[in-house]
Amino acid sequence: MDRESEDVLGLVGPRLRALRRERGITLADLAAVTGVSESTLSRLESGQRRATLELLLPLARTYNVPLDDLVGAPRTGDPRIHLKPVHRFGMVFVPLSRRPGGTQAFKMIIPARPEPLEPTPQTHEGTEWLYVLNGRLRLLVGERDVTMAPGEAAEFDTSLPHWLGSADGGVVELLILFGPQGTRAHLRAAPQ
């Protein structure tokens, strides 16, 4: 086996351990679901056992991830962008930009709730610009309480206490540009 293949297989164990811990699953629970013994799973995660297709297939099914993700295979031949959503504060953030530093872009989804959430304003460094795609957004910034409809945009300094939520309990989808302190969005319109 060549050195590159050895390196790829050597990273499978730590990747499997991280995935199991991220999902909050014990080795015993994983063994019960996959039919692979607890000791085999432990040796696989520690690198004492080489990964085989027979061991990886039930793990990929259980974790509901492509086999390529378990072995860290580079994506090839697929032109689609595979965005990884982040779940935070009961909302879903889908990163749309990958450049470190500077302005970051996200699609944010606020899920529907039978009861509206009690606002819990937060502050942090930066500037935020948002655009409502779908639903009705309730935006609190400082003393202002605004309901926004699709097509409306807002910009504010995030050092002011602010909170975003659904105005009517329905799903809200928006685009967010978040920039470092002092960065502002610049709008240009064609002359009339």
PDB file of N, CA and C in Angstrom, residues 87-154:
ATOM      1  N   HIS A  87     -26.100  24.784  13.682  1.00  0.00           N
ATOM      2  CA  HIS A  87     -27.277  25.000  14.520  1.00  0.00           C
ATOM      3  C   HIS A  87     -26.835  25.754  15.763  1.00  0.00           C
ATOM      4  N   ARG A  88     -27.408  26.965  15.969  1.00  0.00           N
ATOM      5  CA  ARG A  88     -27.034  27.787  17.103  1.00  0.00           C
ATOM      6  C   ARG A  88     -28.238  28.594  17.547  1.00  0.00           C
ATOM      7  N   PHE A  89     -28.452  28.659  18.849  1.00  0.00           N
ATOM      8  CA  PHE A  89     -29.534  29.447  19.430  1.00  0.00           C
ATOM      9  C   PHE A  89     -30.904  29.037  18.888  1.00  0.00           C
ATOM     10  N   GLY A  90     -31.089  27.764  18.535  1.00  0.00           N
ATOM     11  CA  GLY A  90     -32.357  27.290  18.006  1.00  0.00           C
ATOM     12  C   GLY A  90     -32.595  27.684  16.562  1.00  0.00           C
ATOM     13  N   MET A  91     -31.576  28.202  15.878  1.00  0.00           N
ATOM     14  CA  MET A  91     -31.693  28.626  14.487  1.00  0.00           C
ATOM     15  C   MET A  91     -30.651  27.875  13.653  1.00  0.00           C
ATOM     16  N   VAL A  92     -30.823  27.927  12.332  1.00  0.00           N
ATOM     17  CA  VAL A  92     -29.889  27.275  11.420  1.00  0.00           C
ATOM     18  C   VAL A  92     -29.171  28.361  10.630  1.00  0.00           C
ATOM     19  N   PHE A  93     -27.839  28.282  10.629  1.00  0.00           N
ATOM     20  CA  PHE A  93     -27.013  29.207   9.863  1.00  0.00           C
ATOM     21  C   PHE A  93     -26.289  28.405   8.790  1.00  0.00           C
ATOM     22  N   VAL A  94     -26.458  28.802   7.526  1.00  0.00           N
ATOM     23  CA  VAL A  94     -25.759  28.148   6.421  1.00  0.00           C
ATOM     24  C   VAL A  94     -24.712  29.134   5.914  1.00  0.00           C
ATOM     25  N   PRO A  95     -23.420  28.833   6.117  1.00  0.00           N
ATOM     26  CA  PRO A  95     -22.385  29.760   5.652  1.00  0.00           C
ATOM     27  C   PRO A  95     -22.356  29.824   4.133  1.00  0.00           C
ATOM     28  N   LEU A  96     -22.334  31.033   3.604  1.00  0.00           N
ATOM     29  CA  LEU A  96     -22.305  31.220   2.157  1.00  0.00           C
ATOM     30  C   LEU A  96     -20.952  31.734   1.685  1.00  0.00           C
ATOM     31  N   SER A  97     -20.092  32.103   2.615  1.00  0.00           N
ATOM     32  CA  SER A  97     -18.753  32.568   2.269  1.00  0.00           C
ATOM     33  C   SER A  97     -17.743  31.742   3.046  1.00  0.00           C
ATOM     34  N   ARG A  98     -16.547  31.636   2.507  1.00  0.00           N
ATOM     35  CA  ARG A  98     -15.532  30.807   3.147  1.00  0.00           C
ATOM     36  C   ARG A  98     -14.264  31.579   3.468  1.00  0.00           C
ATOM     37  N   ARG A  99     -14.195  32.835   3.070  1.00  0.00           N
ATOM     38  CA  ARG A  99     -12.987  33.628   3.264  1.00  0.00           C
ATOM     39  C   ARG A  99     -12.832  33.990   4.732  1.00  0.00           C
ATOM     40  N   PRO A 100     -11.713  33.638   5.358  1.00  0.00           N
ATOM     41  CA  PRO A 100     -11.534  34.003   6.768  1.00  0.00           C
ATOM     42  C   PRO A 100     -11.342  35.504   6.913  1.00  0.00           C
ATOM     43  N   GLY A 101     -11.888  36.065   7.974  1.00  0.00           N
ATOM     44  CA  GLY A 101     -11.797  37.501   8.205  1.00  0.00           C
ATOM     45  C   GLY A 101     -12.726  38.250   7.276  1.00  0.00           C
ATOM     46  N   GLY A 102     -12.861  39.521   7.469  1.00  0.00           N
ATOM     47  CA  GLY A 102     -13.714  40.334   6.614  1.00  0.00           C
ATOM     48  C   GLY A 102     -15.180  40.000   6.780  1.00  0.00           C
ATOM     49  N   THR A 103     -15.977  40.413   5.821  1.00  0.00           N
ATOM     50  CA  THR A 103     -17.415  40.213   5.871  1.00  0.00           C
ATOM     51  C   THR A 103     -17.764  38.749   5.596  1.00  0.00           C
ATOM     52  N   GLN A 104     -18.676  38.200   6.396  1.00  0.00           N
ATOM     53  CA  GLN A 104     -19.137  36.821   6.249  1.00  0.00           C
ATOM     54  C   GLN A 104     -20.610  36.837   5.832  1.00  0.00           C
ATOM     55  N   ALA A 105     -21.006  35.921   4.960  1.00  0.00           N
ATOM     56  CA  ALA A 105     -22.390  35.829   4.493  1.00  0.00           C
ATOM     57  C   ALA A 105     -23.011  34.520   4.978  1.00  0.00           C
ATOM     58  N   PHE A 106     -24.272  34.594   5.420  1.00  0.00           N
ATOM     59  CA  PHE A 106     -25.006  33.430   5.908  1.00  0.00           C
ATOM     60  C   PHE A 106     -26.443  33.484   5.425  1.00  0.00           C
ATOM     61  N   LYS A 107     -27.031  32.307   5.197  1.00  0.00           N
ATOM     62  CA  LYS A 107     -28.480  32.208   5.111  1.00  0.00           C
ATOM     63  C   LYS A 107     -28.900  31.748   6.500  1.00  0.00           C
ATOM     64  N   MET A 108     -29.883  32.407   7.072  1.00  0.00           N
ATOM     65  CA  MET A 108     -30.340  32.074   8.425  1.00  0.00           C
ATOM     66  C   MET A 108     -31.790  31.625   8.341  1.00  0.00           C
ATOM     67  N   ILE A 109     -32.103  30.546   9.044  1.00  0.00           N
ATOM     68  CA  ILE A 109     -33.473  30.035   9.072  1.00  0.00           C
ATOM     69  C   ILE A 109     -33.924  29.993  10.528  1.00  0.00           C
ATOM     70  N   ILE A 110     -35.006  30.709  10.804  1.00  0.00           N
ATOM     71  CA  ILE A 110     -35.620  30.678  12.129  1.00  0.00           C
ATOM     72  C   ILE A 110     -36.815  29.743  12.008  1.00  0.00           C
ATOM     73  N   PRO A 111     -36.800  28.604  12.719  1.00  0.00           N
ATOM     74  CA  PRO A 111     -37.885  27.628  12.552  1.00  0.00           C
ATOM     75  C   PRO A 111     -39.209  28.120  13.142  1.00  0.00           C
ATOM     76  N   ALA A 112     -40.290  27.534  12.654  1.00  0.00           N
ATOM     77  CA  ALA A 112     -41.625  27.853  13.170  1.00  0.00           C
ATOM     78  C   ALA A 112     -41.746  27.356  14.608  1.00  0.00           C
ATOM     79  N   ARG A 113     -42.512  28.076  15.408  1.00  0.00           N
ATOM     80  CA  ARG A 113     -42.748  27.693  16.805  1.00  0.00           C
ATOM     81  C   ARG A 113     -44.202  27.993  17.136  1.00  0.00           C
ATOM     82  N   PRO A 114     -44.840  27.107  17.910  1.00  0.00           N
ATOM     83  CA  PRO A 114     -46.227  27.372  18.296  1.00  0.00           C
ATOM     84  C   PRO A 114     -46.339  28.589  19.219  1.00  0.00           C
ATOM     85  N   GLU A 115     -45.325  28.799  20.045  1.00  0.00           N
ATOM     86  CA  GLU A 115     -45.292  29.947  20.957  1.00  0.00           C
ATOM     87  C   GLU A 115     -44.093  30.813  20.590  1.00  0.00           C
ATOM     88  N   PRO A 116     -44.274  32.126  20.432  1.00  0.00           N
ATOM     89  CA  PRO A 116     -43.114  32.985  20.135  1.00  0.00           C
ATOM     90  C   PRO A 116     -42.108  32.952  21.284  1.00  0.00           C
ATOM     91  N   LEU A 117     -40.842  33.030  20.926  1.00  0.00           N
ATOM     92  CA  LEU A 117     -39.789  33.049  21.935  1.00  0.00           C
ATOM     93  C   LEU A 117     -39.763  34.397  22.653  1.00  0.00           C
ATOM     94  N   GLU A 118     -39.361  34.352  23.907  1.00  0.00           N
ATOM     95  CA  GLU A 118     -39.137  35.584  24.665  1.00  0.00           C
ATOM     96  C   GLU A 118     -37.816  36.177  24.177  1.00  0.00           C
ATOM     97  N   PRO A 119     -37.798  37.436  23.754  1.00  0.00           N
ATOM     98  CA  PRO A 119     -36.545  38.028  23.264  1.00  0.00           C
ATOM     99  C   PRO A 119     -35.443  38.008  24.326  1.00  0.00           C
ATOM    100  N   THR A 120     -34.253  37.659  23.879  1.00  0.00           N
ATOM    101  CA  THR A 120     -33.058  37.678  24.731  1.00  0.00           C
ATOM    102  C   THR A 120     -31.968  38.434  23.962  1.00  0.00           C
ATOM    103  N   PRO A 121     -32.012  39.762  24.004  1.00  0.00           N
ATOM    104  CA  PRO A 121     -31.049  40.559  23.232  1.00  0.00           C
ATOM    105  C   PRO A 121     -29.597  40.252  23.618  1.00  0.00           C
ATOM    106  N   GLN A 122     -28.727  40.266  22.612  1.00  0.00           N
ATOM    107  CA  GLN A 122     -27.294  40.008  22.770  1.00  0.00           C
ATOM    108  C   GLN A 122     -26.518  41.179  22.175  1.00  0.00           C
ATOM    109  N   THR A 123     -25.255  41.298  22.546  1.00  0.00           N
ATOM    110  CA  THR A 123     -24.367  42.286  21.938  1.00  0.00           C
ATOM    111  C   THR A 123     -23.051  41.601  21.583  1.00  0.00           C
ATOM    112  N   HIS A 124     -22.387  42.117  20.562  1.00  0.00           N
ATOM    113  CA  HIS A 124     -21.051  41.659  20.178  1.00  0.00           C
ATOM    114  C   HIS A 124     -20.474  42.666  19.207  1.00  0.00           C
ATOM    115  N   GLU A 125     -19.196  42.588  18.964  1.00  0.00           N
ATOM    116  CA  GLU A 125     -18.536  43.493  18.035  1.00  0.00           C
ATOM    117  C   GLU A 125     -19.014  43.233  16.613  1.00  0.00           C
ATOM    118  N   GLY A 126     -19.163  44.274  15.818  1.00  0.00           N
ATOM    119  CA  GLY A 126     -19.437  44.094  14.403  1.00  0.00           C
ATOM    120  C   GLY A 126     -20.610  44.900  13.891  1.00  0.00           C
ATOM    121  N   THR A 127     -20.898  44.664  12.633  1.00  0.00           N
ATOM    122  CA  THR A 127     -22.015  45.302  11.936  1.00  0.00           C
ATOM    123  C   THR A 127     -22.778  44.200  11.210  1.00  0.00           C
ATOM    124  N   GLU A 128     -24.100  44.279  11.227  1.00  0.00           N
ATOM    125  CA  GLU A 128     -24.905  43.261  10.570  1.00  0.00           C
ATOM    126  C   GLU A 128     -25.851  43.926   9.577  1.00  0.00           C
ATOM    127  N   TRP A 129     -25.951  43.292   8.417  1.00  0.00           N
ATOM    128  CA  TRP A 129     -26.897  43.703   7.393  1.00  0.00           C
ATOM    129  C   TRP A 129     -27.743  42.483   7.101  1.00  0.00           C
ATOM    130  N   LEU A 130     -29.070  42.645   7.085  1.00  0.00           N
ATOM    131  CA  LEU A 130     -29.919  41.487   6.811  1.00  0.00           C
ATOM    132  C   LEU A 130     -30.998  41.822   5.806  1.00  0.00           C
ATOM    133  N   TYR A 131     -31.448  40.779   5.095  1.00  0.00           N
ATOM    134  CA  TYR A 131     -32.474  40.894   4.065  1.00  0.00           C
ATOM    135  C   TYR A 131     -33.451  39.744   4.262  1.00  0.00           C
ATOM    136  N   VAL A 132     -34.738  40.047   4.435  1.00  0.00           N
ATOM    137  CA  VAL A 132     -35.745  39.016   4.676  1.00  0.00           C
ATOM    138  C   VAL A 132     -36.162  38.391   3.344  1.00  0.00           C
ATOM    139  N   LEU A 133     -35.991  37.064   3.249  1.00  0.00           N
ATOM    140  CA  LEU A 133     -36.381  36.327   2.043  1.00  0.00           C
ATOM    141  C   LEU A 133     -37.809  35.810   2.137  1.00  0.00           C
ATOM    142  N   ASN A 134     -38.173  35.313   3.323  1.00  0.00           N
ATOM    143  CA  ASN A 134     -39.464  34.655   3.497  1.00  0.00           C
ATOM    144  C   ASN A 134     -39.892  34.781   4.952  1.00  0.00           C
ATOM    145  N   GLY A 135     -41.181  34.928   5.183  1.00  0.00           N
ATOM    146  CA  GLY A 135     -41.706  35.021   6.542  1.00  0.00           C
ATOM    147  C   GLY A 135     -41.694  36.447   7.059  1.00  0.00           C
ATOM    148  N   ARG A 136     -42.063  36.582   8.332  1.00  0.00           N
ATOM    149  CA  ARG A 136     -42.111  37.908   8.962  1.00  0.00           C
ATOM    150  C   ARG A 136     -41.140  37.902  10.141  1.00  0.00           C
ATOM    151  N   LEU A 137     -40.151  38.779  10.073  1.00  0.00           N
ATOM    152  CA  LEU A 137     -39.089  38.855  11.066  1.00  0.00           C
ATOM    153  C   LEU A 137     -39.402  39.931  12.099  1.00  0.00           C
ATOM    154  N   ARG A 138     -39.203  39.586  13.365  1.00  0.00           N
ATOM    155  CA  ARG A 138     -39.252  40.585  14.428  1.00  0.00           C
ATOM    156  C   ARG A 138     -37.802  40.900  14.781  1.00  0.00           C
ATOM    157  N   LEU A 139     -37.436  42.168  14.658  1.00  0.00           N
ATOM    158  CA  LEU A 139     -36.079  42.619  14.923  1.00  0.00           C
ATOM    159  C   LEU A 139     -36.100  43.642  16.047  1.00  0.00           C
ATOM    160  N   LEU A 140     -35.368  43.349  17.102  1.00  0.00           N
ATOM    161  CA  LEU A 140     -35.188  44.301  18.197  1.00  0.00           C
ATOM    162  C   LEU A 140     -33.757  44.807  18.122  1.00  0.00           C
ATOM    163  N   VAL A 141     -33.599  46.130  18.077  1.00  0.00           N
ATOM    164  CA  VAL A 141     -32.279  46.759  18.113  1.00  0.00           C
ATOM    165  C   VAL A 141     -32.387  47.934  19.061  1.00  0.00           C
ATOM    166  N   GLY A 142     -31.674  47.855  20.185  1.00  0.00           N
ATOM    167  CA  GLY A 142     -31.781  48.907  21.199  1.00  0.00           C
ATOM    168  C   GLY A 142     -33.228  49.004  21.664  1.00  0.00           C
ATOM    169  N   GLU A 143     -33.809  50.181  21.570  1.00  0.00           N
ATOM    170  CA  GLU A 143     -35.204  50.408  21.982  1.00  0.00           C
ATOM    171  C   GLU A 143     -36.205  50.181  20.851  1.00  0.00           C
ATOM    172  N   ARG A 144     -35.717  49.918  19.643  1.00  0.00           N
ATOM    173  CA  ARG A 144     -36.607  49.762  18.482  1.00  0.00           C
ATOM    174  C   ARG A 144     -37.079  48.322  18.350  1.00  0.00           C
ATOM    175  N   ASP A 145     -38.362  48.151  18.036  1.00  0.00           N
ATOM    176  CA  ASP A 145     -38.990  46.852  17.825  1.00  0.00           C
ATOM    177  C   ASP A 145     -39.675  46.933  16.460  1.00  0.00           C
ATOM    178  N   VAL A 146     -39.118  46.232  15.460  1.00  0.00           N
ATOM    179  CA  VAL A 146     -39.577  46.364  14.076  1.00  0.00           C
ATOM    180  C   VAL A 146     -40.004  45.007  13.541  1.00  0.00           C
ATOM    181  N   THR A 147     -41.117  44.978  12.795  1.00  0.00           N
ATOM    182  CA  THR A 147     -41.533  43.775  12.076  1.00  0.00           C
ATOM    183  C   THR A 147     -41.205  43.996  10.606  1.00  0.00           C
ATOM    184  N   MET A 148     -40.487  43.026  10.020  1.00  0.00           N
ATOM    185  CA  MET A 148     -40.036  43.156   8.635  1.00  0.00           C
ATOM    186  C   MET A 148     -40.652  42.066   7.769  1.00  0.00           C
ATOM    187  N   ALA A 149     -41.022  42.440   6.548  1.00  0.00           N
ATOM    188  CA  ALA A 149     -41.636  41.519   5.583  1.00  0.00           C
ATOM    189  C   ALA A 149     -40.596  41.135   4.523  1.00  0.00           C
ATOM    190  N   PRO A 150     -40.893  40.126   3.699  1.00  0.00           N
ATOM    191  CA  PRO A 150     -39.973  39.754   2.626  1.00  0.00           C
ATOM    192  C   PRO A 150     -39.633  40.946   1.744  1.00  0.00           C
ATOM    193  N   GLY A 151     -38.363  41.069   1.396  1.00  0.00           N
ATOM    194  CA  GLY A 151     -37.902  42.164   0.551  1.00  0.00           C
ATOM    195  C   GLY A 151     -37.378  43.350   1.345  1.00  0.00           C
ATOM    196  N   GLU A 152     -37.546  43.348   2.651  1.00  0.00           N
ATOM    197  CA  GLU A 152     -37.053  44.464   3.464  1.00  0.00           C
ATOM    198  C   GLU A 152     -35.672  44.131   4.013  1.00  0.00           C
ATOM    199  N   ALA A 153     -34.870  45.174   4.213  1.00  0.00           N
ATOM    200  CA  ALA A 153     -33.498  45.015   4.695  1.00  0.00           C
ATOM    201  C   ALA A 153     -33.257  45.936   5.885  1.00  0.00           C
ATOM    202  N   ALA A 154     -32.282  45.591   6.699  1.00  0.00           N
ATOM    203  CA  ALA A 154     -31.897  46.414   7.840  1.00  0.00           C
ATOM    204  C   ALA A 154     -30.395  46.307   8.033  1.00  0.00           C
TER     205      ALA A 154
END
